[in-house]
Short mmCIF file of C-alpha atoms in Angstrom, two decimals:
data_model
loop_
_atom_site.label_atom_id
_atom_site.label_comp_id
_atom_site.label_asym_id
_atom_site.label_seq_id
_atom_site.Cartn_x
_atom_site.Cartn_y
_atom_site.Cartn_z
CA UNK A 1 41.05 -115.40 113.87
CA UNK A 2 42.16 -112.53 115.66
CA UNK A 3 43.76 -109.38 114.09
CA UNK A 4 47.42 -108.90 114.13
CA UNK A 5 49.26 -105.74 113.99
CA UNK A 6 53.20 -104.80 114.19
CA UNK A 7 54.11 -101.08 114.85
CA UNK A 8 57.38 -101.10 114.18
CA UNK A 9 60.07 -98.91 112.21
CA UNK A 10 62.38 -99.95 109.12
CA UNK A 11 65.63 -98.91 111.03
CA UNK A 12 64.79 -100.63 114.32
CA UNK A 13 66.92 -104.02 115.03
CA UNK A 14 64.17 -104.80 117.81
CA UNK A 15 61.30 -104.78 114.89
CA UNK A 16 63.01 -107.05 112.94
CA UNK A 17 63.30 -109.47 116.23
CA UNK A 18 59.08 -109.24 115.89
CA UNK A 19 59.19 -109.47 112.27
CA UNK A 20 61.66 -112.43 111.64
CA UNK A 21 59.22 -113.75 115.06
CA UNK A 22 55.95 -114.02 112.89
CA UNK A 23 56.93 -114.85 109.80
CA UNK A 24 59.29 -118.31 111.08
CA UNK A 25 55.66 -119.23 112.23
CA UNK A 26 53.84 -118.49 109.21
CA UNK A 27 51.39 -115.66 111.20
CA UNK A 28 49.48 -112.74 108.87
CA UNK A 29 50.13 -109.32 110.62
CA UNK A 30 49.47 -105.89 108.90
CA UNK A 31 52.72 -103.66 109.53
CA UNK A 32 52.67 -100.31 110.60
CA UNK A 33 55.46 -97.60 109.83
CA UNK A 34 56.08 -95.08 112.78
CA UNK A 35 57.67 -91.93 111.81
CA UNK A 36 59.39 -91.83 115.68
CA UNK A 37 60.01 -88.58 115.13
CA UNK A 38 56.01 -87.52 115.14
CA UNK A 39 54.55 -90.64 117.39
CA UNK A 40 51.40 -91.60 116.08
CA UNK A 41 48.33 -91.78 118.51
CA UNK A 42 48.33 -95.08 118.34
CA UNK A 43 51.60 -95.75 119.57
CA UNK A 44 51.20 -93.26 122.52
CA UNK A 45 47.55 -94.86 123.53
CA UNK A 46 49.32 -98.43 122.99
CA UNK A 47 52.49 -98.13 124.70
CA UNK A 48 51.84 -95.33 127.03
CA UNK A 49 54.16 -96.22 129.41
CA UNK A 50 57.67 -96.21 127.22
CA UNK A 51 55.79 -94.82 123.62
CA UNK A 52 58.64 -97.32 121.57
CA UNK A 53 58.48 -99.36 119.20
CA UNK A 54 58.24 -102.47 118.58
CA UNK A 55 54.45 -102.82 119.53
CA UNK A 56 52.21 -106.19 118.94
CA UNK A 57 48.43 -105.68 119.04
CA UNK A 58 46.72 -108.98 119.09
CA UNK A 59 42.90 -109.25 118.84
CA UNK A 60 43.14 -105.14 119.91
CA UNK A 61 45.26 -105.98 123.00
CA UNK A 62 48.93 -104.52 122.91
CA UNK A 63 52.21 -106.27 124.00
CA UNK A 64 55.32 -103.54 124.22
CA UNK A 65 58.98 -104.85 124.69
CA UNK A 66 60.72 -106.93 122.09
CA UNK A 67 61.83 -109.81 124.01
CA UNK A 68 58.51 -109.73 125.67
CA UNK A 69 56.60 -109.97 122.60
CA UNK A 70 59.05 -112.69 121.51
CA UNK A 71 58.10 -114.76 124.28
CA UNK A 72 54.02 -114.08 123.97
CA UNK A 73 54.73 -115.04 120.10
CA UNK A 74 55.80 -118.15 121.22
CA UNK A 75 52.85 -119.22 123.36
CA UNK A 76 50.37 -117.65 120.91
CA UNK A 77 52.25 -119.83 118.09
CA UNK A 78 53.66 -122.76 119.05
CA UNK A 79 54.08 -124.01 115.61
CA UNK A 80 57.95 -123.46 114.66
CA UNK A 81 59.41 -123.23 118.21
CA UNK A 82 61.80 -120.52 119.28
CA UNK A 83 62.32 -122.63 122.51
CA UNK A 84 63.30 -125.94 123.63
CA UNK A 85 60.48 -127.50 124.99
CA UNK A 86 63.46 -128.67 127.72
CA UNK A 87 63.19 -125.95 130.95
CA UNK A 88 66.85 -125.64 130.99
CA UNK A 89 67.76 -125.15 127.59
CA UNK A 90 64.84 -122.31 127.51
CA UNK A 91 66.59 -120.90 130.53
CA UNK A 92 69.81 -120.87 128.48
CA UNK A 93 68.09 -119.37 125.38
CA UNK A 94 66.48 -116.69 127.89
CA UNK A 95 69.83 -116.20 129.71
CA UNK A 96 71.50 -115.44 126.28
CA UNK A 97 68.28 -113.09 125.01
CA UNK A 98 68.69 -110.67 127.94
CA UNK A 99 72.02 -111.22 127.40
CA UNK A 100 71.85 -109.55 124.08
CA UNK A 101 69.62 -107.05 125.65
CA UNK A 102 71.52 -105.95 128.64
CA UNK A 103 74.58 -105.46 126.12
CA UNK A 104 72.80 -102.57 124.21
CA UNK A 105 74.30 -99.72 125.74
CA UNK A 106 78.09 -101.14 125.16
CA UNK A 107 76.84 -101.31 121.70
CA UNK A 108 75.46 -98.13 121.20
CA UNK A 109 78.41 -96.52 122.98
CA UNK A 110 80.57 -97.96 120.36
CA UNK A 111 78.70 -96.43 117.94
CA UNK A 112 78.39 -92.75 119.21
CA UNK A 113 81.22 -92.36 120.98
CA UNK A 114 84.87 -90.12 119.39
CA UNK A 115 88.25 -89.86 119.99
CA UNK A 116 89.87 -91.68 123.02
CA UNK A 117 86.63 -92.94 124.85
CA UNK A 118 85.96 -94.36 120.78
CA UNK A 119 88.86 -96.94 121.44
CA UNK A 120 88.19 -97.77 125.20
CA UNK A 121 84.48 -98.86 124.27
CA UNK A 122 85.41 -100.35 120.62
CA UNK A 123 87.63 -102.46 122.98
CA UNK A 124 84.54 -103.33 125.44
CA UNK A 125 82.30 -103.99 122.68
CA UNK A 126 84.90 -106.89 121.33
CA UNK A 127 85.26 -108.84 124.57
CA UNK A 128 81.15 -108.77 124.82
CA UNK A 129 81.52 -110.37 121.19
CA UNK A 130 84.10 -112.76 123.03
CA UNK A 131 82.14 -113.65 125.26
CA UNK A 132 79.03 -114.16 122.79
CA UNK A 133 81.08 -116.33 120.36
CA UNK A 134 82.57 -118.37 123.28
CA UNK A 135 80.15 -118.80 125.89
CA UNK A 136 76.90 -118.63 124.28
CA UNK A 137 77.39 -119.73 120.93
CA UNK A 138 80.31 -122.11 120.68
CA UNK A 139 80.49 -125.05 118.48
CA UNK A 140 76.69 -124.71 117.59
CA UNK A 141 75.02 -124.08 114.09
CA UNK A 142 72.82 -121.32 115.94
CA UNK A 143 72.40 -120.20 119.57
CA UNK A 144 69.43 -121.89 119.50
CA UNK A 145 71.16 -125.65 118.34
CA UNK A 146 70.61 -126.57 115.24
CA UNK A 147 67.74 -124.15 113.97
CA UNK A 148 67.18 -120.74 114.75
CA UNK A 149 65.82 -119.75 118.32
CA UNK A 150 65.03 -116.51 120.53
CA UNK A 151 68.44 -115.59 121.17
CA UNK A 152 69.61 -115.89 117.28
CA UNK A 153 66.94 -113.07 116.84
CA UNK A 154 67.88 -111.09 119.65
CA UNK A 155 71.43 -110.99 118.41
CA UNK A 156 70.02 -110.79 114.50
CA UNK A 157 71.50 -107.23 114.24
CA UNK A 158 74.92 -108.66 114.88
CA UNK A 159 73.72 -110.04 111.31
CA UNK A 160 72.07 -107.29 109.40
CA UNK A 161 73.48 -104.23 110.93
CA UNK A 162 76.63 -104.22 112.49
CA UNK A 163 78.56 -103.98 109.23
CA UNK A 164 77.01 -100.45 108.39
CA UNK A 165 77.39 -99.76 112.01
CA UNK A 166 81.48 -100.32 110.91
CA UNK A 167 81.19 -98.72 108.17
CA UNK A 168 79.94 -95.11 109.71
CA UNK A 169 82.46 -95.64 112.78
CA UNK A 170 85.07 -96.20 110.88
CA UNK A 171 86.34 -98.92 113.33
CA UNK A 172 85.81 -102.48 112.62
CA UNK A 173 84.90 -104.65 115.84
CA UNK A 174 84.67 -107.74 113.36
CA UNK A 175 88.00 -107.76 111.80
CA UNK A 176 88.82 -110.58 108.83
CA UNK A 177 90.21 -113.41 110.82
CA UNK A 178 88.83 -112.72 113.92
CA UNK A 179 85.62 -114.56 115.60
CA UNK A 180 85.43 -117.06 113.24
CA UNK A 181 82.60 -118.86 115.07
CA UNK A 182 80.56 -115.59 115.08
CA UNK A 183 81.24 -114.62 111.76
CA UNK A 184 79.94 -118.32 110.63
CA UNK A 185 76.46 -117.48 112.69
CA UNK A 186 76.95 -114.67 110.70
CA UNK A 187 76.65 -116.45 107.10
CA UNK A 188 74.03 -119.22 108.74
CA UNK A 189 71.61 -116.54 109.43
CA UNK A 190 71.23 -114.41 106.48
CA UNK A 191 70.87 -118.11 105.02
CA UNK A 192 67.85 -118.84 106.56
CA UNK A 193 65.16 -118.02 103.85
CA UNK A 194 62.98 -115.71 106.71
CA UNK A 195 66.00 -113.71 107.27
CA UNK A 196 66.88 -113.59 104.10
CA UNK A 197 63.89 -112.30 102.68
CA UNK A 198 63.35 -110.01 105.69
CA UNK A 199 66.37 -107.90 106.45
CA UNK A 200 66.73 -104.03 105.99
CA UNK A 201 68.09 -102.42 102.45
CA UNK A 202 71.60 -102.21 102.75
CA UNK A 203 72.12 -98.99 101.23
CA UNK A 204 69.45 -97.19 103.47
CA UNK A 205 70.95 -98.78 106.22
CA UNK A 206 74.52 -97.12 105.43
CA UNK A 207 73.12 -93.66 104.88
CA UNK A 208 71.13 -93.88 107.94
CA UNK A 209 74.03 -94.86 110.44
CA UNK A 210 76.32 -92.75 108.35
CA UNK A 211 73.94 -89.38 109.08
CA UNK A 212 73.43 -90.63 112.55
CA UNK A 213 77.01 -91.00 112.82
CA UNK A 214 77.56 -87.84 111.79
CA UNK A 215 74.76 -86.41 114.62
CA UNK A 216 76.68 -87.82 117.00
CA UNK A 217 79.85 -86.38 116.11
CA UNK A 218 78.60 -82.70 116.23
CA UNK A 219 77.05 -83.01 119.43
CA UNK A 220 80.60 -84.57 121.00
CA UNK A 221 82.24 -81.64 119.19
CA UNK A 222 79.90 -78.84 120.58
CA UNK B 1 60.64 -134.54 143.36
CA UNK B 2 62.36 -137.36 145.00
CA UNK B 3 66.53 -137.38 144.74
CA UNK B 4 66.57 -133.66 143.24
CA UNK B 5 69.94 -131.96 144.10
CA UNK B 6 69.07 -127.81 144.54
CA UNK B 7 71.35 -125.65 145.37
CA UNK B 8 71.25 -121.66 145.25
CA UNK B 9 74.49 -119.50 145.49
CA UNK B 10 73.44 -116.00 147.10
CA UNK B 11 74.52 -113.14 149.03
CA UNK B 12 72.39 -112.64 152.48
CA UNK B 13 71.97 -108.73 151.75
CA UNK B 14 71.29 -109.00 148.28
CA UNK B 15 67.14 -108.46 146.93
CA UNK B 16 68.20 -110.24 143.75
CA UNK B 17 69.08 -113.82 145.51
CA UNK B 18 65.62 -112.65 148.03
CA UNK B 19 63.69 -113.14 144.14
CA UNK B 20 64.89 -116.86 144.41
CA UNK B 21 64.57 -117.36 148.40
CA UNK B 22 60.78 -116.26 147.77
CA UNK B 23 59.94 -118.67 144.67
CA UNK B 24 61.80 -121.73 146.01
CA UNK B 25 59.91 -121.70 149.09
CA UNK B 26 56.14 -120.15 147.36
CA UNK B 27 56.60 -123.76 145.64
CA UNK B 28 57.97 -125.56 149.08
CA UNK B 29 61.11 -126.93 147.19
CA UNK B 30 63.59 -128.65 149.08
CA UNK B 31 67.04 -126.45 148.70
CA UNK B 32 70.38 -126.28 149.85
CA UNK B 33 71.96 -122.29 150.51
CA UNK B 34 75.33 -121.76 150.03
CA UNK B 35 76.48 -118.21 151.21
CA UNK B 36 79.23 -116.28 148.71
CA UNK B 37 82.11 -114.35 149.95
CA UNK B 38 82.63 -111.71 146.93
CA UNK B 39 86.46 -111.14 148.34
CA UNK B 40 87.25 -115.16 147.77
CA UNK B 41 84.63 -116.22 145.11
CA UNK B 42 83.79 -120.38 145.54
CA UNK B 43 84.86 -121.91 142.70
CA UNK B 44 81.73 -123.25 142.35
CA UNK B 45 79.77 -120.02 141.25
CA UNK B 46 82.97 -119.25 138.98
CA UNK B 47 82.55 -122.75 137.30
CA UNK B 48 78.55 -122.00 137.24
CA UNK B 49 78.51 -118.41 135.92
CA UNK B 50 81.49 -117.49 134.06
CA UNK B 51 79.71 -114.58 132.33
CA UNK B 52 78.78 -112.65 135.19
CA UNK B 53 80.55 -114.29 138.33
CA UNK B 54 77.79 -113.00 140.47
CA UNK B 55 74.97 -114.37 142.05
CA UNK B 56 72.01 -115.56 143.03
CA UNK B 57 73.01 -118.72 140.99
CA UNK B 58 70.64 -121.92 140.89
CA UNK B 59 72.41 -125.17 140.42
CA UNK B 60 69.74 -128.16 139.75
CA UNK B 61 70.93 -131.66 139.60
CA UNK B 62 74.08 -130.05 138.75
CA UNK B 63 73.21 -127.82 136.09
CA UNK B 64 73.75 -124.29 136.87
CA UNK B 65 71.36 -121.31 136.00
CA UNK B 66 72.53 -117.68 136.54
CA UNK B 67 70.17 -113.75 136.19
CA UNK B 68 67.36 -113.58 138.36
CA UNK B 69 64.45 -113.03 136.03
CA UNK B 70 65.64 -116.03 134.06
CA UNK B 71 66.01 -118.25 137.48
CA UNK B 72 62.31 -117.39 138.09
CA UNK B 73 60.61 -118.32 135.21
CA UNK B 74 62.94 -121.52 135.26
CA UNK B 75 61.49 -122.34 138.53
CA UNK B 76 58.31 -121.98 137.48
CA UNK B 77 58.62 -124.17 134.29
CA UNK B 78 60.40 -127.21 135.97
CA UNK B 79 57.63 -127.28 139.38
CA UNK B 80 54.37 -126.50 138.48
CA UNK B 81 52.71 -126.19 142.14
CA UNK B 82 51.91 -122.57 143.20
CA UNK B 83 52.58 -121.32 139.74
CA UNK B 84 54.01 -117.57 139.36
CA UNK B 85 53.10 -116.65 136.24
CA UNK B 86 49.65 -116.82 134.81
CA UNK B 87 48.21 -119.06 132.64
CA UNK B 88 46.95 -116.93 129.83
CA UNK B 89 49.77 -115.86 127.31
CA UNK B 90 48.47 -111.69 127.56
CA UNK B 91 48.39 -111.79 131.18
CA UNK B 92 52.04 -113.59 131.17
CA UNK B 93 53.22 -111.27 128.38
CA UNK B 94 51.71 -108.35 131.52
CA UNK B 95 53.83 -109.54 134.05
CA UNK B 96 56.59 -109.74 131.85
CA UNK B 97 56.32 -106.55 131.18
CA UNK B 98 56.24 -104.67 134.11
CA UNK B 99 59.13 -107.50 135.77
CA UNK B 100 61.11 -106.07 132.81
CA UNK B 101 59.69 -101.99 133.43
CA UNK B 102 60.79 -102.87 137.32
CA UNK B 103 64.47 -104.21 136.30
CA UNK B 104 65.10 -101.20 133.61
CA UNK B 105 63.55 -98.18 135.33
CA UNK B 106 63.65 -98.70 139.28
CA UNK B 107 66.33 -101.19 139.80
CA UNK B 108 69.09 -99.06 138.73
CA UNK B 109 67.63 -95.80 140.02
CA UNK B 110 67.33 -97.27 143.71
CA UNK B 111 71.11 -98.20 143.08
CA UNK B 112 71.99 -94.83 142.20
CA UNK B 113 70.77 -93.55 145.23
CA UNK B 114 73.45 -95.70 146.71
CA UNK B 115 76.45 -94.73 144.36
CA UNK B 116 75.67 -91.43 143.28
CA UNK B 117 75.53 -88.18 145.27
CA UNK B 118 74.26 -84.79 144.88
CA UNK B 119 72.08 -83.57 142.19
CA UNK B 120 72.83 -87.01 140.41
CA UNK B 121 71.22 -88.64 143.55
CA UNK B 122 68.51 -86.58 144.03
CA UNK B 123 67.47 -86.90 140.17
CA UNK B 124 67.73 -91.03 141.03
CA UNK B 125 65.81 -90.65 143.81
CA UNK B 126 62.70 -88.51 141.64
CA UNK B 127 63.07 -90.82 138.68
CA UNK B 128 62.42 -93.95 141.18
CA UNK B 129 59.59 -92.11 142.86
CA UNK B 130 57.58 -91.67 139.43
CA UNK B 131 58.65 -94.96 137.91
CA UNK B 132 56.93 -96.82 141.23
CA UNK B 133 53.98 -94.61 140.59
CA UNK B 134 53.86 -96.33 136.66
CA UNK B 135 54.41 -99.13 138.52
CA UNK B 136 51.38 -98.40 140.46
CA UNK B 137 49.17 -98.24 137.85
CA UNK B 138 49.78 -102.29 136.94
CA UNK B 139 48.63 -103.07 140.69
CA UNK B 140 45.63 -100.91 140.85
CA UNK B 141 43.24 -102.20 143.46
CA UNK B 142 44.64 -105.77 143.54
CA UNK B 143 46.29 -107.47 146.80
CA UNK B 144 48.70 -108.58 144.83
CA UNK B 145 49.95 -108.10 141.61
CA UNK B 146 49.20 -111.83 141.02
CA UNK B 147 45.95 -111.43 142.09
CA UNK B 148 44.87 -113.02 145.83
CA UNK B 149 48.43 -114.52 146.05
CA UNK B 150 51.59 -113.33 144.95
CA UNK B 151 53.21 -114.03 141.27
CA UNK B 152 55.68 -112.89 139.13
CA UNK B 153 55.86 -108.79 139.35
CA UNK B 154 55.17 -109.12 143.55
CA UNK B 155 58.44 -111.73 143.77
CA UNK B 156 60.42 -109.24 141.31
CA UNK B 157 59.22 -106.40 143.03
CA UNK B 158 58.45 -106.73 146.55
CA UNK B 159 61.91 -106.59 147.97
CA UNK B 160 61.75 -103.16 147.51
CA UNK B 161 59.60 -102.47 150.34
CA UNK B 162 62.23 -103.52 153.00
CA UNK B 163 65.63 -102.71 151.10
CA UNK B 164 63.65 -99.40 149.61
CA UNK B 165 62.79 -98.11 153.18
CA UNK B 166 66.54 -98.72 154.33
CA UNK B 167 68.16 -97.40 151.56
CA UNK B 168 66.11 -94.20 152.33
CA UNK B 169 67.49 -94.06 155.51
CA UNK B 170 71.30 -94.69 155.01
CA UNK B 171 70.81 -92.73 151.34
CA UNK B 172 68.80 -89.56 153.01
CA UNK B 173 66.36 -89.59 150.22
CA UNK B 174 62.48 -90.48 149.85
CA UNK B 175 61.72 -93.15 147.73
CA UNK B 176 58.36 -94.58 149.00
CA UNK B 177 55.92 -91.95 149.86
CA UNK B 178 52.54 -93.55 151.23
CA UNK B 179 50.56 -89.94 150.17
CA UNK B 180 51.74 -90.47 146.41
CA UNK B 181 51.90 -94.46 146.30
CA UNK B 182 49.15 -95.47 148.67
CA UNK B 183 48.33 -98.41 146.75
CA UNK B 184 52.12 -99.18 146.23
CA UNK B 185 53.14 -98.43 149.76
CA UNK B 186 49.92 -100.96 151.02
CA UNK B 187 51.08 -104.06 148.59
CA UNK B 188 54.37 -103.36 150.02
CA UNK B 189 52.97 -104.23 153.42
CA UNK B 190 50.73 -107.34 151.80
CA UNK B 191 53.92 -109.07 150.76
CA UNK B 192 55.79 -108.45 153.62
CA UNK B 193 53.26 -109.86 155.98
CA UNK B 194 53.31 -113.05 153.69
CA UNK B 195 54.78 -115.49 156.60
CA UNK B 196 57.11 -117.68 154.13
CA UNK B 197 58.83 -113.87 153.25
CA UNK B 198 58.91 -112.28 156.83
CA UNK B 199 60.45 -115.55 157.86
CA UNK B 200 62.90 -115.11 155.31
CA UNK B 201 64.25 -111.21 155.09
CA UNK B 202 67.52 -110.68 156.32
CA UNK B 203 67.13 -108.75 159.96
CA UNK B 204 66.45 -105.16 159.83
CA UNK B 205 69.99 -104.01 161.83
CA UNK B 206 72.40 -105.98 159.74
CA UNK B 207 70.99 -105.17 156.88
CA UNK B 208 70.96 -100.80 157.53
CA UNK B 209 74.48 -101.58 159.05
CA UNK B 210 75.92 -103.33 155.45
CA UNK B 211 73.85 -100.78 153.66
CA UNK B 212 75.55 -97.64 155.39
CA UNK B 213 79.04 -99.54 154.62
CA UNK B 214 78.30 -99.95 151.18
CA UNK B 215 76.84 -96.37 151.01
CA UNK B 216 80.07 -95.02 152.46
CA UNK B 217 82.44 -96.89 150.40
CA UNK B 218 80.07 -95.96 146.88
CA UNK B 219 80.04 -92.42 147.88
CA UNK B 220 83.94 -92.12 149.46
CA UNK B 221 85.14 -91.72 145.50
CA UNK B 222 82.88 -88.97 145.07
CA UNK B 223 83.45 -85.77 144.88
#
């Protein structure tokens, strides 16, 4: 059997997308830590052309890109599906992943942004959540039907992270009351035993985004 | 197959419905085009891609498909004749990757040429000229990227041999330099003289005289 390896880093949402990945299909991996602040010469010689994180190395040979590695997990592993084995409902689930992926930067503007521009993208960020709840989740269990799929992990830090995300902002895009479909997913997915047992600590999460927060403020005050 | 109902929503100028145009006929499937008018939307593509409300859009048997990339592998999946993607999961996971590295790091720089002037274009302009030399370094000596026919990074890629070299003109910028990206600049050639694509491309004059519209009305807000 061939070696498996996950360079990855405790903060990263896109890691856990890997993470939650292998262990729904039961597959061994030894986990790497990358301090991304002093890249590691394996990262560099393994992802030379973006030097991120999340990298797979399978049997020596690295795979760079989180959804891409979700998708070679998924033909390396069949066991435990992340896709319909129907071509359109894969096409769905792929629609919604690069969904999730495309929507990054609204995201992370959300998070570092102050002042006015803080209210015009807080605003953004909910109708992307609108249109997540409505269009691509709906009445389901999970965006991938009734067990979790591709696009559940690509929107897993809606799950895990978002709420310290609130917390350091200061600005709630998930109010009580509000997206009650979402904030269902929400409960259904930190259910799921994997996730469960696989999710970031809570309180390092909240001093993490609170000091990055608090980066972020400086430099839009300088 | 027999009593299949295709149907692709597109835009004659755009590279992204050219993805489609190329795979459909690469796998000789029977398909119906329906031209969009951006100023008066068909209800159709509203009803089929309420997200986005854009296009290319692939409607099969009724059951509409929206985002390029996604369309493709889609395409691939449902008729298996002339695949695009490889067989072998690290080779797909390959192509993948560097469909994704062209979509993230030379689509939207080849745009900003387009919508951005000044130093803001010219920084576009050098940032696409190294990120198709990365890109360079997935072809190496191959014909294709697919290997002796084209696949899934030449269909994702290609158009930007034609729309590159026009945008160059209109935009006043390099973008494809044959001295820096021989290897590029001759793949560029290999998929354009693919007959099922030449046949296809929209002609040369319309297309520079859209382009230098659409240049003129991205750039008029600028100061």
């Amino acid at each position: 059997m061939k070696e498996v390896k996950l360079l990855g880093a405790w903060p990263s949402t896109f890691c856990y997308r890997i993470i939650w990945a292998l262990k729904l299909k039961g597959v061994e991996y030894e986990y790497v830590e990358e301090d991304l602040f002093n890249k590691s010469d394996l990262l560099l010689r393994y992802n030379p052309v973006h030097k991120k994180i999340p990298v797979l190395i399978h049997g020596g040979k690295p795979i760079a890109e989180s959804t891409v590695i979700l998708e070679y997990i998924e033909e390396a592993w069949p066991q435990n599906p992340l896709l319909s084995s129907d071509p359109y409902e894969r096409a769905m689930a792929r629609f919604w992943t690069k969904f999730a992926e495309d929507k990054n930067p609204t995201f992370f503007a959300y998070f570092q942004a102050v002042g006015e521009e803080q209210e015009k993208v807080t605003k953004e960020a909910k109708e992307v959540l609108k249109i997540i709840e409505e269009q691509g989740l709906g009445e389901k269990k999970f965006f991938g039907g009734d067990k979790v799929g591709m696009a559940d992990l690509a929107f897993g830090w809606i799950a895990g992270w978002l709420e310290y995300m609130e917390e350091a902002v200061g600005v709630k895009l998930l109010e009580p009351n509000t997206f009650p479909l979402l904030q269902a997913w929400i409960k259904n997915f930190r259910d799921v035993p994997v996730i469960k047992e696989n999710l970031p600590d809570g309180k390092k999460l909240s001093v993490y985004f609170k000091g990055l927060r608090e980066k972020f403020i400086a430099q839009a005050t300088v | 197959m027999a009593g299949d109902s295709v149907k692709l929503l597109g835009f004659w100028a755009s590279p992204f419905t050219a993805r489609v145009h190329w795979a459909l006929k690469l796998k000789v499937v029977k398909y119906e085009y329906f031209e969009e008018d951006f100023r008066n939307k068909s209800t159709l593509l509203l009803q089929s891609n309420p997200v986005y409300e854009k296009v290319p859009v692939l409607v099969h048997n009724g059951k509409p498909l929206a985002e390029s990339l996604v369309i493709l592998e889609y395409i691939d999946e449902t008729w298996k004749q002339n695949p695009i993607l490889p067989q072998d999961p690290y080779e797909r996971a390959l192509a993948r990757f560097w469909a994704k590295f062209v979509e993230d790091k030379c689509v939207p720089e080849i745009i900003s040429v387009f919508t951005k002037r000044g130093e803001e274009k010219e920084k576009a302009a050098r940032d696409a000229r190294e990120n198709l030399k990365i890109l360079e370094s997935a072809l190496g000596e191959k014909r294709f990227f697919g290997g002796e026919t084209m696949g899934f990074v030449d269909i994702v890629a290609g158009w930007i041999g034609y729309w590159g070299r026009i945008s160059e003109e209109v935009a006043g910028v390099n973008l494809i330099d044959a001295a820096t990206i021989p290897l590029l600049n001759a793949w560029f050639e290999h998929v354009l003289e693919v007959p099922i694509i030449r046949e296809c491309l929209p002609p040369r004059e319309k297309l520079l005289e859209h382009s230098k519209n659409v240049y003129e009305i991205a750039t008029a807000g600028s100061t």
